[in-house]
XYZ file of C-alpha atoms in Angstrom:
157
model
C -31.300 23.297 7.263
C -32.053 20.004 8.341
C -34.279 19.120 5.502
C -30.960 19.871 3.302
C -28.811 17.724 5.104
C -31.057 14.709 5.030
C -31.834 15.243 1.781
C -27.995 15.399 0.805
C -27.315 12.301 2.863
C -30.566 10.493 1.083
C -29.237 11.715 -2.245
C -25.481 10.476 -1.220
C -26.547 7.293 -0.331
C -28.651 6.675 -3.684
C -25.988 7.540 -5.544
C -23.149 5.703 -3.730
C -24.849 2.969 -4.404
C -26.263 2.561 -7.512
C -22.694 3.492 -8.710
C -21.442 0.440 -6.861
C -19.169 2.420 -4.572
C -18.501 0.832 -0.963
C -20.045 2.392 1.910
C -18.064 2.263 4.911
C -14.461 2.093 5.139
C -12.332 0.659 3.110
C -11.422 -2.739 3.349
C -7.474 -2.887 3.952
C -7.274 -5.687 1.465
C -9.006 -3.743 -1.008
C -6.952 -1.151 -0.486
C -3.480 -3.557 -0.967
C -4.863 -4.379 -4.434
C -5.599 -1.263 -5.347
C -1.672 0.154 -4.383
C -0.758 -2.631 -6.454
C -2.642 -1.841 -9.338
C -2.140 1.867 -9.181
C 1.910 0.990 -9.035
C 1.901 -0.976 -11.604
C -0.105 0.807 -13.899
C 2.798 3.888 -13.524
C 5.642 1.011 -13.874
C 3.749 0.305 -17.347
C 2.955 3.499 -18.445
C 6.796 4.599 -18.086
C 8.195 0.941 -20.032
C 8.460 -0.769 -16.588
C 7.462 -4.406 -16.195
C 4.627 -5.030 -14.055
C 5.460 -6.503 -10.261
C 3.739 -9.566 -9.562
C 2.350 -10.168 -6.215
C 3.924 -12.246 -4.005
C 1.741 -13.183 -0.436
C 4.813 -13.688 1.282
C 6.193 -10.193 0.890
C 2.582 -8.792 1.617
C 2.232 -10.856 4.444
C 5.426 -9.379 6.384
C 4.277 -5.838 4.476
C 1.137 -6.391 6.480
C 2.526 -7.161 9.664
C 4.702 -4.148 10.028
C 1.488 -1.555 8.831
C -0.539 -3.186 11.442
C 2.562 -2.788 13.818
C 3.292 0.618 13.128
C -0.499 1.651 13.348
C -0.631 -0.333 17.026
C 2.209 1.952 17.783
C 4.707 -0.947 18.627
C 7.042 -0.037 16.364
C 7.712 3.784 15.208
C 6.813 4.587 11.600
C 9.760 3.660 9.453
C 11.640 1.182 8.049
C 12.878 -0.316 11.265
C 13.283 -3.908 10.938
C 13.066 -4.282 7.461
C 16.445 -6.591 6.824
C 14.335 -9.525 9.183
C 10.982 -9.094 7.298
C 12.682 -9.826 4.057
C 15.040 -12.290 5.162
C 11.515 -14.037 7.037
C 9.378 -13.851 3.513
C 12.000 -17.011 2.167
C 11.841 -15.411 -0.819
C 15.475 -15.829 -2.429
C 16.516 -12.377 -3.702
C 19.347 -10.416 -4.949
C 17.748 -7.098 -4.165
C 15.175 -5.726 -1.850
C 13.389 -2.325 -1.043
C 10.696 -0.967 0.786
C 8.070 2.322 1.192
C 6.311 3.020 3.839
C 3.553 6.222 4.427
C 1.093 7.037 6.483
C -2.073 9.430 5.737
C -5.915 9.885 7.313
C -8.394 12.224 5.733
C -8.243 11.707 2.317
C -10.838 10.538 0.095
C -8.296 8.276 -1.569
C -6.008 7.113 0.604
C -4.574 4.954 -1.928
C -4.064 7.786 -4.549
C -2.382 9.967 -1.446
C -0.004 7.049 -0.525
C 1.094 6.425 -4.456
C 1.452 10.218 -5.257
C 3.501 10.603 -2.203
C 5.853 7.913 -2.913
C 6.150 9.148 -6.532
C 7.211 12.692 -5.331
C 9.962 11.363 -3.171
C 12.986 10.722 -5.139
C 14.002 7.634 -2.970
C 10.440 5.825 -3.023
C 10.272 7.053 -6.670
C 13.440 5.283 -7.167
C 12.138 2.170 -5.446
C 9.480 1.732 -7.472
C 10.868 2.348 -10.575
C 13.821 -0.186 -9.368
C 14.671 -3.631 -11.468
C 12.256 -5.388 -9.054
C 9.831 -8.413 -10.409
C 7.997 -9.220 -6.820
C 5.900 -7.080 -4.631
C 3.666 -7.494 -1.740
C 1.676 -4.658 -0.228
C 0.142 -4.479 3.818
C -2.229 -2.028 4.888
C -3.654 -1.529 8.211
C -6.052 1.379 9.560
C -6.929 2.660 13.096
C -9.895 3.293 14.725
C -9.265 7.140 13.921
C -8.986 6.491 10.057
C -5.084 6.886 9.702
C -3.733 4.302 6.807
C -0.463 2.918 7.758
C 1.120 1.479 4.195
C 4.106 -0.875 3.929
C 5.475 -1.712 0.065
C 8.024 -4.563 -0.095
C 10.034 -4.779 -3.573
C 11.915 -7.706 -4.447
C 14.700 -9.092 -7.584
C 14.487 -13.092 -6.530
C 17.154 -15.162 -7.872
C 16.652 -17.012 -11.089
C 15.648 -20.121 -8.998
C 12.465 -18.537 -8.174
């Protein structure tokens, strides 16, 4: 029995990495990227313009995921008029997801297909937005907090 385990972790490792997969966790700025590339992949593939990343937005994004995973704020969308209002972003319209998961080997793929099978964040990210900014933060016991900010700025920016 222990000669199979070893032998599966030896074999795991290999081919982890000779495939150029990460060990470890996942680095939450990886994982930002990668909910931005995954979201606007589905924008294009339905005739949707692509959102184009915008630091400020992920900055407060990240802020309130790392909030909500310290437990200082309860999940949700509490707060959200102040984080867009502190990105200085000049908008006429503004949304936001938020989701939470642990135990999946793709958190990212879990947070996107449960936003997609929620009418509202469905909605939101289909929505007549051009900016986005995503924030990720994880806990010691490997739950993802995820915050998506949406934006329409004004013409002047």
């Amino acid at each position: 029995m222990r000669i199979v385990s070893l032998l599966g972790l030896i074999l795991g490792t290999f081919f982890s990495s000779n495939l150029g997969l990460p060990a470890g966790p996942p680095d939450p700025s990886a994982v930002e990227k990668a909910v931005h590339a995954k979201i606007n992949a589905y924008r294009l593939e339905n005739g949707l313009d692509r959102l184009r990343w915008d630091e400020r937005l992920a900055e407060q994004a990240r802020s309130h995921s790392r909030r909500m995973a310290r437990r200082e704020v309860p999940f949700g969308h509490s707060g959200f008029r102040e984080r867009v209002r502190a990105t200085g972003v000049k908008f006429s319209a503004s949304a936001e997801n938020v989701g939470e998961n642990q135990g999946y080997d793709d958190p990212v793929a879990q947070a996107v297909e449960g936003w997609l099978n929620s009418k509202g964040h469905r909605e939101n990210i289909e929505g007549r937005y051009n900016l986005t900014g995503v924030g990720v933060a994880r806990t010691r016991d490997g739950t993802f907090y995820f915050t998506q900010i949406f934006m329409l700025t004004r013409p002047s920016e």
